[in-house]
Coordinates of C-alpha atoms in Angstrom, one line a residue:
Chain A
X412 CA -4.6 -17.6 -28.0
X413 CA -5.3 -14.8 -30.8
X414 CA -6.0 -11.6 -29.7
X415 CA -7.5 -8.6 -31.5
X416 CA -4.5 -6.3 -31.9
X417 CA -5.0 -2.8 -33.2
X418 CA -3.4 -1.5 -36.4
X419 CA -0.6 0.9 -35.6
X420 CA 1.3 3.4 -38.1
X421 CA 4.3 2.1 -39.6
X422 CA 7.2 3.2 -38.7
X423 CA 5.3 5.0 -35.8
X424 CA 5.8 8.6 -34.7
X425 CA 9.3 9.7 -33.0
X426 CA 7.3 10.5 -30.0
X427 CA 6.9 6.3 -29.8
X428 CA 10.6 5.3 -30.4
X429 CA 11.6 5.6 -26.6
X430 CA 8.6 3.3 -25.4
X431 CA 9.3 0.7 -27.8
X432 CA 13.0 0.5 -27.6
X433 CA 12.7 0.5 -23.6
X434 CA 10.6 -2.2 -23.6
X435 CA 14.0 -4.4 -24.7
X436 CA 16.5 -5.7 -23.0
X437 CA 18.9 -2.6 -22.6
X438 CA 21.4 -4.8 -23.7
X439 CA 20.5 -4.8 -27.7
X440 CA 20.3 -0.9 -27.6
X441 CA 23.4 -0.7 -26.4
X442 CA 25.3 -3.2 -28.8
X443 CA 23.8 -1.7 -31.6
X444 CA 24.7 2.2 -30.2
X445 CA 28.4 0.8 -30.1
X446 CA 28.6 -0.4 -33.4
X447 CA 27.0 2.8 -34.5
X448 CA 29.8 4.6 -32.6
X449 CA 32.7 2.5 -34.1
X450 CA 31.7 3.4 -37.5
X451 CA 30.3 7.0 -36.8
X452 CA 31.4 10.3 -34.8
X453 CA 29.0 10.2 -31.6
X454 CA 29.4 13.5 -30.0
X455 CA 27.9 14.2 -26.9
X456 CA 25.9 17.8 -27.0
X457 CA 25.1 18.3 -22.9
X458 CA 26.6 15.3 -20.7
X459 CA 24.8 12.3 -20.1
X460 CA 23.1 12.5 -16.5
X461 CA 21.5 10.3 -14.1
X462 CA 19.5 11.6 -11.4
X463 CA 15.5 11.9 -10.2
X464 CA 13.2 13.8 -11.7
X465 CA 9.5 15.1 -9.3
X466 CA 6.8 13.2 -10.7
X467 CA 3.8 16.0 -11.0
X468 CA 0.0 15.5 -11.2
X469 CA -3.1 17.6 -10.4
X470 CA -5.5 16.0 -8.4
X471 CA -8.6 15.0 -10.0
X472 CA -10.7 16.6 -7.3
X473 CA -9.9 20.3 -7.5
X474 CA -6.7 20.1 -9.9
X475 CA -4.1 20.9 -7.0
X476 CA -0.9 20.7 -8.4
X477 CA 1.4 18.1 -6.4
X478 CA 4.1 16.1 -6.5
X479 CA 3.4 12.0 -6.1
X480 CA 6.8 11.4 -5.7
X481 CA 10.3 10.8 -7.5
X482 CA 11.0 8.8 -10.7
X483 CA 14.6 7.4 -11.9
X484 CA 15.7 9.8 -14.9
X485 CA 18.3 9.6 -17.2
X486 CA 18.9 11.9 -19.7
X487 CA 21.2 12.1 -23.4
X488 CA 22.1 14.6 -25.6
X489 CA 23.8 13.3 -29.0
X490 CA 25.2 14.6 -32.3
X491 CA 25.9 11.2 -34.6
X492 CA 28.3 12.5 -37.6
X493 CA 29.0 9.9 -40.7
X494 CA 32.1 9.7 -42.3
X495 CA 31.1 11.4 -45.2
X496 CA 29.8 14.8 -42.6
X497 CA 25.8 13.9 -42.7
X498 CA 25.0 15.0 -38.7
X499 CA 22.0 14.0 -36.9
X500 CA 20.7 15.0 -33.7
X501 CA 19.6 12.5 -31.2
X502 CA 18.1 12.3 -27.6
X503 CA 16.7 10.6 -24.6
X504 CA 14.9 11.0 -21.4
X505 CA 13.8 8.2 -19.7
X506 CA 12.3 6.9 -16.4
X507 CA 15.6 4.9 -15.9
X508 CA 18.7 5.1 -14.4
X509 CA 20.7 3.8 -16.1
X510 CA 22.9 6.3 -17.9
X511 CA 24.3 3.6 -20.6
X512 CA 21.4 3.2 -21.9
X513 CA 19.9 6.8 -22.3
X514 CA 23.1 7.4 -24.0
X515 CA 22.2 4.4 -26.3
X516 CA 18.9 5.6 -27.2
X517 CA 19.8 8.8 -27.9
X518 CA 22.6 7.2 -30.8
X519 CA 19.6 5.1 -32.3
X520 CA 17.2 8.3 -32.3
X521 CA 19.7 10.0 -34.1
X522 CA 20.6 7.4 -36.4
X523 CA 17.2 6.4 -37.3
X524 CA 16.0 10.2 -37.5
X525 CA 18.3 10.8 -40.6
X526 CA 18.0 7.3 -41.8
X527 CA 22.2 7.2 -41.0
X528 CA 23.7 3.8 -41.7
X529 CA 22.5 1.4 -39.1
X530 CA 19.3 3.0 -39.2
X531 CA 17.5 -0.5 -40.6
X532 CA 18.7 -2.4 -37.4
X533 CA 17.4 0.6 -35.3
X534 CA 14.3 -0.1 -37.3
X535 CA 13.9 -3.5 -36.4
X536 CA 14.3 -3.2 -33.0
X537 CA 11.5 -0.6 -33.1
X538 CA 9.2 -3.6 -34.3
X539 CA 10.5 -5.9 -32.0
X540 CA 9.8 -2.9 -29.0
X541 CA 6.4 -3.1 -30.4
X542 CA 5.6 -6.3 -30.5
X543 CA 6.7 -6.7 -26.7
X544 CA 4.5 -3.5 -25.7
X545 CA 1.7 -5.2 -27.0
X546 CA 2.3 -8.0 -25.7
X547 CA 2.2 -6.5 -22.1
X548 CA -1.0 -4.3 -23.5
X549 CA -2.7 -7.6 -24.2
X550 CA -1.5 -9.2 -20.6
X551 CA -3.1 -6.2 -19.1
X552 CA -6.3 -6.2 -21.3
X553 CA -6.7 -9.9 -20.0
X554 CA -6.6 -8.9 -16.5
X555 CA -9.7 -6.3 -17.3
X556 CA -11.7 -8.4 -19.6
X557 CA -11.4 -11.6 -17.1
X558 CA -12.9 -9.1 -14.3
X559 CA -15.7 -7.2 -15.6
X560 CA -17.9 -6.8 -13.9
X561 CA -22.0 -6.2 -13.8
X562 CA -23.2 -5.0 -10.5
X563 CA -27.0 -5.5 -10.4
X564 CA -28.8 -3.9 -7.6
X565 CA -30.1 -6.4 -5.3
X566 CA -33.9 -6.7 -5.1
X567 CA -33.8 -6.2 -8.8
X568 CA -34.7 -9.7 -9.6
X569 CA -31.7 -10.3 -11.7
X570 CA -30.0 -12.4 -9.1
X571 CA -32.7 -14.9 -8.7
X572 CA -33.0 -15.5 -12.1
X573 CA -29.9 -18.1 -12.2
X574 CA -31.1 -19.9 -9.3
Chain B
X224 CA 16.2 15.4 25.5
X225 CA 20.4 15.4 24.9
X226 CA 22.7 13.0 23.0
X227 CA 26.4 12.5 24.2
X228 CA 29.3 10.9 22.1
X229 CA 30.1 7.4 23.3
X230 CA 33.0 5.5 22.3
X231 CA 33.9 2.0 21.9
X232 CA 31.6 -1.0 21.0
X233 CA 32.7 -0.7 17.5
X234 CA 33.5 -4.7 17.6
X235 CA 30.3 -5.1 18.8
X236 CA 28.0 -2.8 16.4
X237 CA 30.6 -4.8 13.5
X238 CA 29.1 -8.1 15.1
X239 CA 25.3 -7.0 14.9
X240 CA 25.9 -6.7 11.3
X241 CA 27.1 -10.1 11.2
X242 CA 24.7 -11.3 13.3
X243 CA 21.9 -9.8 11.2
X244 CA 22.9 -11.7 8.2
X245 CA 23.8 -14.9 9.5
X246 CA 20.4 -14.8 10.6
X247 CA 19.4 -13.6 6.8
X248 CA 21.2 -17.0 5.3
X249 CA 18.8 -19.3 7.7
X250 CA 21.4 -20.1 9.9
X251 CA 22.2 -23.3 8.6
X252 CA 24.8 -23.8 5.5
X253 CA 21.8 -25.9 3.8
X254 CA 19.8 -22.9 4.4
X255 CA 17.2 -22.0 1.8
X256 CA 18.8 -20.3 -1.6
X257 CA 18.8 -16.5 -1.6
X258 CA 15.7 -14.3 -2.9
X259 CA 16.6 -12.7 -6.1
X260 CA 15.0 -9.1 -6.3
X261 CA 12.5 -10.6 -9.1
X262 CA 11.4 -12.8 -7.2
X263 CA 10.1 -9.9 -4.9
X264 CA 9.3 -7.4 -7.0
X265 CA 6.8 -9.6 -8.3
X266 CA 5.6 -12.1 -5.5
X267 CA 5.6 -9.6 -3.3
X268 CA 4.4 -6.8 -5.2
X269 CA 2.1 -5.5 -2.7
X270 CA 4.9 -5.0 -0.5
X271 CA 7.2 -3.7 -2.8
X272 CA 4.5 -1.2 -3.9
X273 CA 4.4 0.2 -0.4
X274 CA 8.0 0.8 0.2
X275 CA 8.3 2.5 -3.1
X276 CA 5.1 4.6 -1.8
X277 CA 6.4 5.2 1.3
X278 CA 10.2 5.7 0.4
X279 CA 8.7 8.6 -2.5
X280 CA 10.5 7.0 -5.0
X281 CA 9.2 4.8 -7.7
X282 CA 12.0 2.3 -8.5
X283 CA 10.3 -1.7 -8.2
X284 CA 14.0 -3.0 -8.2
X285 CA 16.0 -0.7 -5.5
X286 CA 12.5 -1.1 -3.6
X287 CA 13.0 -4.9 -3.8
X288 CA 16.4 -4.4 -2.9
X289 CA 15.6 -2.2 0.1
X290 CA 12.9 -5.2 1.1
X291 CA 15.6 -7.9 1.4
X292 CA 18.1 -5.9 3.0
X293 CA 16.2 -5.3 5.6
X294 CA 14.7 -8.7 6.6
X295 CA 11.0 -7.5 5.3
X296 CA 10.9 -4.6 7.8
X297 CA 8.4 -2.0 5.9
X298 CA 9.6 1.0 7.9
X299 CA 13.4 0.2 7.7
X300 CA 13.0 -0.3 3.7
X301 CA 11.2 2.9 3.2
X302 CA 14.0 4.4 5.0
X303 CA 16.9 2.8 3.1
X304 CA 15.1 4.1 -0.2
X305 CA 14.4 7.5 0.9
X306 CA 18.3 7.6 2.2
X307 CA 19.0 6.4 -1.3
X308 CA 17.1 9.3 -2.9
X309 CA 18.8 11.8 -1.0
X310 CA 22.2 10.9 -2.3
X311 CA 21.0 11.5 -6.2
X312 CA 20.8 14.4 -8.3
X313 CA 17.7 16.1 -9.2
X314 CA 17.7 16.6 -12.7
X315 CA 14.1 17.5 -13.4
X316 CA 10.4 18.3 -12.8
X317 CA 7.9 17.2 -14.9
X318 CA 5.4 19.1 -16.8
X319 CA 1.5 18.0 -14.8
X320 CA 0.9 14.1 -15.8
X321 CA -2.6 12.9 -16.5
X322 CA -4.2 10.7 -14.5
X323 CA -6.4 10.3 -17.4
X324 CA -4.2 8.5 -19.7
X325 CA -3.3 5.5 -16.9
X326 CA -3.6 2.1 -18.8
X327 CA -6.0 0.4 -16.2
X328 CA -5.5 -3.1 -15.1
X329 CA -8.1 -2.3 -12.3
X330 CA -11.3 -0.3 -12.2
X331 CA -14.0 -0.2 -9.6
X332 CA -17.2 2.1 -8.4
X333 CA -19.3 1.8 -5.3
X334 CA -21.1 5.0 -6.5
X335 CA -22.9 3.6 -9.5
X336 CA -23.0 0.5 -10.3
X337 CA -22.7 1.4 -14.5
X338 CA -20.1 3.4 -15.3
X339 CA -18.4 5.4 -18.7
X340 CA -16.4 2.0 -19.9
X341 CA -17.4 -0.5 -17.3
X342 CA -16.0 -1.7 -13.9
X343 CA -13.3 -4.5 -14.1
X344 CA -12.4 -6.1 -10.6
X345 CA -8.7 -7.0 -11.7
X346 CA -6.2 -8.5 -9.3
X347 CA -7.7 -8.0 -6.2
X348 CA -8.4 -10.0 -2.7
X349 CA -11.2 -8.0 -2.1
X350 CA -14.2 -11.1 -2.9
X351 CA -12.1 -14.0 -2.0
X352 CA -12.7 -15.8 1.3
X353 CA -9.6 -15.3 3.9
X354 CA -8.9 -19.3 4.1
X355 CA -4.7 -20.5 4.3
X356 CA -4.2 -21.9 0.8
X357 CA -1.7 -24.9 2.1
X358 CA -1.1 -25.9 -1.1
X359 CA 1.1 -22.9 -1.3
X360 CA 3.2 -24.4 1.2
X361 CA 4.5 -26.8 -1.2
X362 CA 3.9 -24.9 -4.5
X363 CA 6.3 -26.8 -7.4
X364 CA 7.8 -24.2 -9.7
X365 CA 6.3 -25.6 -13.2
X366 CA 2.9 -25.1 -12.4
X367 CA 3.7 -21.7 -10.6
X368 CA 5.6 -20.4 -13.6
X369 CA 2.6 -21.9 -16.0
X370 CA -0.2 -19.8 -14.5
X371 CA 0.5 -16.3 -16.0
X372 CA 0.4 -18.4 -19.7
X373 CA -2.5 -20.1 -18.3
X374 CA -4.6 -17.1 -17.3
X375 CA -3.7 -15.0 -20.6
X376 CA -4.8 -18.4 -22.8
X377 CA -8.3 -18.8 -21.0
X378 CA -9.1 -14.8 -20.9
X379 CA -11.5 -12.7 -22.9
X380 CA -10.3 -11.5 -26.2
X381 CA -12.3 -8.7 -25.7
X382 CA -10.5 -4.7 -27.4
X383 CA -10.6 -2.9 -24.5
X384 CA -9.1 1.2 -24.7
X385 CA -6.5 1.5 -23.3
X386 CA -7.8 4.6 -20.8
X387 CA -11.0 4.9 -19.8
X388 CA -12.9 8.4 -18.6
X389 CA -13.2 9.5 -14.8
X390 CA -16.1 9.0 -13.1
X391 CA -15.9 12.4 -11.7
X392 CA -15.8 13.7 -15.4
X393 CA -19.5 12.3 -15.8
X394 CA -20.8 14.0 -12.8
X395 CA -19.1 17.1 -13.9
X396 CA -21.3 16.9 -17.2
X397 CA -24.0 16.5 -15.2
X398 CA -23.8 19.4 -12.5
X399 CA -23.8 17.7 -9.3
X400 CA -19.7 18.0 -8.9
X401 CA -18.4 22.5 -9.8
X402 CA -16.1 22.6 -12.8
X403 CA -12.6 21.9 -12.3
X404 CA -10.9 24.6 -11.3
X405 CA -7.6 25.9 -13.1
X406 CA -3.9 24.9 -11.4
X407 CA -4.1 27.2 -8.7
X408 CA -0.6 27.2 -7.2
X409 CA 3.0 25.4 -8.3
X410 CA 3.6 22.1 -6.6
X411 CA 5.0 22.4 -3.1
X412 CA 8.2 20.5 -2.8
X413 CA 8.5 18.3 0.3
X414 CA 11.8 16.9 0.2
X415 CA 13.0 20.2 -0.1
X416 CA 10.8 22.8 1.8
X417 CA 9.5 22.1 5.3
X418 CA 6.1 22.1 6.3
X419 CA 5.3 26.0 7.9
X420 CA 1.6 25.7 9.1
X421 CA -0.8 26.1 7.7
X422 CA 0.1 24.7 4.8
X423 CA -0.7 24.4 1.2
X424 CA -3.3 21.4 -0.2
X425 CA -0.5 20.8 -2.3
X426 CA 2.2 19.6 0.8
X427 CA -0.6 18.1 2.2
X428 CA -1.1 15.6 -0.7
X429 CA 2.7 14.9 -1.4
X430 CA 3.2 14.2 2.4
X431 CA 0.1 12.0 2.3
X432 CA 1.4 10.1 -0.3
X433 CA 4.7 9.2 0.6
X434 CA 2.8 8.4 4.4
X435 CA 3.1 5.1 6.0
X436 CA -0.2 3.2 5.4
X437 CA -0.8 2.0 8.9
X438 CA -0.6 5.8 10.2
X439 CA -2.6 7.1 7.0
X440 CA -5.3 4.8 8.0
X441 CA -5.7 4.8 11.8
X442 CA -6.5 8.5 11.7
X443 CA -8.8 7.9 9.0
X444 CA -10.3 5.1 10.1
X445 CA -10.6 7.2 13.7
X446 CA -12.6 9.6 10.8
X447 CA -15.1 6.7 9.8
X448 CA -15.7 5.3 13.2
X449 CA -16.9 8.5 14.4
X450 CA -14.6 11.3 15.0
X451 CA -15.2 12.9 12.0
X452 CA -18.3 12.9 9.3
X453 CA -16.6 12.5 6.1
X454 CA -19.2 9.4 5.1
X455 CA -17.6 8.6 2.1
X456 CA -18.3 6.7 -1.0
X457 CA -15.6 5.8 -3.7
X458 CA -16.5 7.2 -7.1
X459 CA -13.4 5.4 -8.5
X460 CA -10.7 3.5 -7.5
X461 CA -7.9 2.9 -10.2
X462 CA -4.9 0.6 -10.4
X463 CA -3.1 1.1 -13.7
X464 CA 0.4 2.2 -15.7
X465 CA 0.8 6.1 -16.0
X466 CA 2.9 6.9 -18.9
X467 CA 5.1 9.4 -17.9
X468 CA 5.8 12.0 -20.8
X469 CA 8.9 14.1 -20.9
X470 CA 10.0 16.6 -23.7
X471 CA 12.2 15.2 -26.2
X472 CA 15.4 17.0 -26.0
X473 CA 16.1 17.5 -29.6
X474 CA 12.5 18.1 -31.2
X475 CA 10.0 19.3 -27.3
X476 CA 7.7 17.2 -28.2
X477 CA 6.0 15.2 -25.2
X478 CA 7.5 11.7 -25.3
X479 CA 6.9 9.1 -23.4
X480 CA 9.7 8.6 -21.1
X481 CA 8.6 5.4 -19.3
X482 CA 5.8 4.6 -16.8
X483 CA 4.6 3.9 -13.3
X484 CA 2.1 2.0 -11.8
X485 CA -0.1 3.8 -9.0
X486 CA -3.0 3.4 -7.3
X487 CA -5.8 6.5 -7.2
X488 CA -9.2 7.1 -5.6
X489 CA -11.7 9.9 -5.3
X490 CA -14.4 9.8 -2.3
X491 CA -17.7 11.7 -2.7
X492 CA -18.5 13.6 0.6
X493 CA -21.4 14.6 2.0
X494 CA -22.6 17.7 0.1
X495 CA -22.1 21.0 1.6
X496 CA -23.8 24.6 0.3
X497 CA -20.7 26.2 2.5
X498 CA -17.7 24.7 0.8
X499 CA -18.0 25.8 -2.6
X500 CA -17.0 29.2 -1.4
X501 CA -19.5 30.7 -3.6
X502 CA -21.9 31.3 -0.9
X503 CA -24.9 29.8 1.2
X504 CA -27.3 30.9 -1.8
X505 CA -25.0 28.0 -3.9
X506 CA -26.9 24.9 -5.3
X507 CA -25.7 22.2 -2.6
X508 CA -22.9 20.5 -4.1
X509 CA -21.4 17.2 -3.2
X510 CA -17.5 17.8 -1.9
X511 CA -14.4 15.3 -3.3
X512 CA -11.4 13.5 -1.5
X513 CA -8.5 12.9 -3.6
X514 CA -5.8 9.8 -2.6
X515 CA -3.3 8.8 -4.8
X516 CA -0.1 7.0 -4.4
X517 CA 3.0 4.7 -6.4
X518 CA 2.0 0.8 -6.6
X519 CA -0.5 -1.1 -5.8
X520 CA -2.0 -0.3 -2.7
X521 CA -5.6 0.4 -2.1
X522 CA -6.0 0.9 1.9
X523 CA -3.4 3.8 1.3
X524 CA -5.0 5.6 -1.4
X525 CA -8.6 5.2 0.4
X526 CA -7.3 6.2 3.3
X527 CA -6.0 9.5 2.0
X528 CA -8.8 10.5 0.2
X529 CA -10.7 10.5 3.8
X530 CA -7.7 12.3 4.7
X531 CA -7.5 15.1 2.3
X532 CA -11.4 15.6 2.6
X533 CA -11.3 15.8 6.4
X534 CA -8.2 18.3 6.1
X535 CA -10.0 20.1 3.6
X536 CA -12.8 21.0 6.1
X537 CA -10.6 21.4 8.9
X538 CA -8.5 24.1 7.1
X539 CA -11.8 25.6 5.8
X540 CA -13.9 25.4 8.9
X541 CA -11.1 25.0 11.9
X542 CA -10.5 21.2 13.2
X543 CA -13.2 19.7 15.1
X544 CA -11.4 16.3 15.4
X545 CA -8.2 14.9 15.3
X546 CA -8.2 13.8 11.7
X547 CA -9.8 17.4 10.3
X548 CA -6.1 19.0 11.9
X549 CA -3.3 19.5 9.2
X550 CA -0.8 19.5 11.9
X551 CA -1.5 16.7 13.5
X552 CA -2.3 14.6 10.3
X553 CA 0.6 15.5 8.9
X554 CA 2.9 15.7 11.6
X555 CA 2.2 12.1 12.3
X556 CA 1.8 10.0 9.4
X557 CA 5.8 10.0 8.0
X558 CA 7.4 6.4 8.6
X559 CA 10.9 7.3 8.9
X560 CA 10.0 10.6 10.9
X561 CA 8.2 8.8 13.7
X562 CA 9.8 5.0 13.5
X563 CA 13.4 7.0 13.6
X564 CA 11.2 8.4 17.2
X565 CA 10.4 5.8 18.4
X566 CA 13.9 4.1 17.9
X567 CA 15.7 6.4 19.1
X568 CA 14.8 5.7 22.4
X569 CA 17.1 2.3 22.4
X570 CA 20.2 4.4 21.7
X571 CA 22.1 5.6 24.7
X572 CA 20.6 8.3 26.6
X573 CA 22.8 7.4 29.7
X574 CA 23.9 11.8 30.8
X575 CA 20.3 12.4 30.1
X576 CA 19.0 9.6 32.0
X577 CA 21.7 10.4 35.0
X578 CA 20.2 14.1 35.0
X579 CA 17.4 12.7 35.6
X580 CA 17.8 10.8 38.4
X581 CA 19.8 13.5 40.0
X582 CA 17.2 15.4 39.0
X583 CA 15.0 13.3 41.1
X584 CA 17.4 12.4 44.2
X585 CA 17.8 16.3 44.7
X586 CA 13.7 16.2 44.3
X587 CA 13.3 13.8 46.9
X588 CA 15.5 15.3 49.1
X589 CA 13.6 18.4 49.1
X590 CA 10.9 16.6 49.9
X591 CA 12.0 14.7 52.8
X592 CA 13.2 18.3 54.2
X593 CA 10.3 19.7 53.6
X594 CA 8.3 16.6 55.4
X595 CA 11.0 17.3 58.3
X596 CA 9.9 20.6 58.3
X597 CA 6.2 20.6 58.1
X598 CA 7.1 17.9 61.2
X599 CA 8.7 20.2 63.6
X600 CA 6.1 22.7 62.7
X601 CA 3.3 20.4 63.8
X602 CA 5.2 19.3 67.1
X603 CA 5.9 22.9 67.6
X604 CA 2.6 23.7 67.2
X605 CA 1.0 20.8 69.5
X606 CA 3.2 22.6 72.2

């Protein structure tokens, strides 16, 4: 099946690099962090956490503030430092507990902010993120375009027609 | 009611536990194969979306978790996640989420039949007939792990947006709902704070949604049936993916920091000239529920937008029913508050019970005196 899928900017907006990378299994980020570590200084700037975080939305009726609930959160802080002194800042705060892979994430969002050795590989996971996000973004298009739905009012006629 | 220390029985409570799971393996050593937390979090997502509702903590896996470890009882999960939450730290608060931005794989009205971006039914029971599919007695795994590629190969190819306007945000532009008010006061922290009557709408809504369903909707249903006058119709009802944005530590920008699915529903009440606050000269106004909660689950959201109208006009006009009174509402709709009640009555109350029927010896003994009494009284007085 081909679906229609919508041009996005190349290499997208920092703001997008968590999403994509989280959509992978937590287990490439963090083999690509190590090797970034091996050959790079990775300096941790606050400690890596794990915790929850209060989920907060206004209501749509009369835009109460409220809390819905908790979320998983973990949270990095990194400084990457080559071997020939270029520093980079990375971070991470996800809905995700697991610490590892913040901590991962953050390394690639530095490395790929400075374009720090590595940074291609960090690159090509982002397109690989993508590609799975909108994959899922089709899956759940499907489930809305199967269902639409045209409510005629009964009496209108429109029913009998097919009959 | 008092509690006393017993001792011993710890063989015993050791052999419940044992018990419990030998009954978890089927009993038999060619018992079926265990249920892997995928397997629940997705087969039955339903259920997994209520404990993570009613536990108030979104987290599909530990929910599953919580699901199997407790041998599919609702009440117990929600209580195993909530005792989960409480051992974590709390690390942050987000900045207000919106609602707005949800990537919708479900869509409906019963106010208007056309709405801003069209109404998709999505996954839902709601217009299939209630007949036992046997076939799913003997479901083969090929075919079963075939449908998903099957449904995505014969579905539209349609470009849909990924959000889609509110409803409420049309009748907004058209006058019949007031403006939306600015955020009038910071989020009230349930897990933390503990509900002083009256309270805020704010701890109303957070305790709603982390409510048991079953409790949410008996009191609302005791609301539709005629102890109340809510009469509501759903403006919109949405299932979908809220991306959750947090700021980036290094640069602040808003980033999107994962998502979570939830359910949401407004109900358009009855209109009333009175509750707009701005006076009995006001243009009537129709009046809004709100319900919102994490996962799938319909009945719960629903219910709590009955809920939150009805307590809205109890707190503005006094109760004048059960479901219209904050305390009560509230008070009443927590799982683990009142299954942890109601269990608690099967743990040893045996001082408590003996004062009691001490209590009632010494009671009975008066009694009989007194019936002695009123006897010689009687014989005295016939003399």
């Amino acid at each position: 099946m081909t679906h229609p899928t919508r041009s996005v900017d190349w290499p997208p907006a920092r703001s997008q690099w968590l999403r994509y990378w989280s959509a992978l299994p937590a287990e490439q980020a963090e083999a690509l962090a190590a090797n970034i570590a091996g050959q790079c200084t990775v300096k941790d700037l606050t400690l890596p956490q794990r915790g929850l975080g209060l989920l907060k939305l206004p209501d749509s009726a009369l835009n109460d503030l409220y809390f819905l609930g908790e979320v998983p959160v973990s949270h990095a802080h990194v400084a990457v430092v080559t071997d020939d002194g270029r520093r980079s800042e990375g971070g991470a705060r996800l809905l995700d507990d697991r610490q590892s892979l913040a901590w991962a994430l953050a390394v690639l969002d530095a490395t790929l902010a400075a374009r720090l050795p590595h940074h291609e590989q960090a690159l090509d996971l982002l397109r690989t993120g993508m590609a799975k996000v909108q994959e899922t973004e089709r899956e759940r298009h499907a489930l809305l375009a199967a269902t639409r739905v045209d409510f005629s009012l009964l009496g209108d006629g429109s029913e009998d027609d097919n009959e | 009611m008092g509690y006393v220390a017993i001792k011993g029985g710890e063989k015993a409570i050791d052999g419940a536990a044992d018990a419990l799971e030998a009954l978890r393996g089927g009993g038999q050593p060619s018992g079926p194969d265990p249920l892997s937390l995928d397997a629940i979090e997705h087969q039955l997502r339903l259920l997994t979306s209520r404990i993570m509702s009613e536990g108030g903590l979104y987290h599909p896996k530990l929910a599953a978790l919580a699901i199997k470890q407790m041998q599919g009882d609702t009440l117990e999960a929600g209580f195993a996640l909530r005792a989960y939450r409480s051992t974590r730290p709390r690390l942050l608060e987000t900045p207000p989420q919106d609602t707005g931005q949800m990537r919708l794989i479900r869509r409906i009205s019963s106010a208007f039949k056309d709405i801003p971006g069209g109404q998709m039914l999505g996954p839902t029971h709601d217009y299939a007939l209630r007949l036992m599919r046997f076939e799913l007695a003997e479901e083969s795994p090929e075919p079963f792990r075939k449908m998903a590629a099957q449904f995505l190969q014969n579905a539209p190819t349609d470009t849909l947006p990924d959000s889609f306007p509110k409803v409420l945000d049309a009748l907004r532009k058209e006058g019949l709902l007031p403006p939306k008010p600015a955020h009038r006061n910071p989020a009230f922290d349930i897990t933390r704070d503990p509900l002083i009557f009256p309270v805020s709408r704010s701890a109303a809504l957070a305790t709603m949604a982390r409510a048991e369903t079953g409790s949410m909707l008996a009191i609302a249903y005791s609301n539709m049936r005629g102890y109340g006058d809510v009469h509501p119709t759903v403006a919109e009802l949405r299932v979908g993916y809220l991306p959750v944005m947090l700021p980036h530590p290094v640069t602040g920008e808003l980033t999107e920091a994962g998502e979570v699915l939830m359910t949401e529903c407004e109900v358009i009440a009855m209109y009333e000239p009175d509750d707009t606050d701005t006076g009995k000269d006001a243009a009537p106004e129709f009046t809004l529920g709100y319900g919102a909660c994490f996962g799938h689950n319909e009945t719960k959201a629903i219910s709590m937008a009955i809920l939150d109208r009805a307590l809205q006009k109890g707190m503005h006009d006094g109760p004048a029913n059960a479901s219209e009174d904050p305390e009560f509402v509230l008070m009443h709709i927590d799982g683990v508050d009142s299954m942890g009640f109601a269990n608690h009555y099967k743990m040893p109350h045996y001082v408590t019970f003996q004062s009691d029927m001490d209590r009632l010896r010494a009671t009975r003994s008066k009694h009989q005196e007194r019936g002695q009494d009123q006897q010689e009284v009687s014989h005295e007085s016939e003399l």
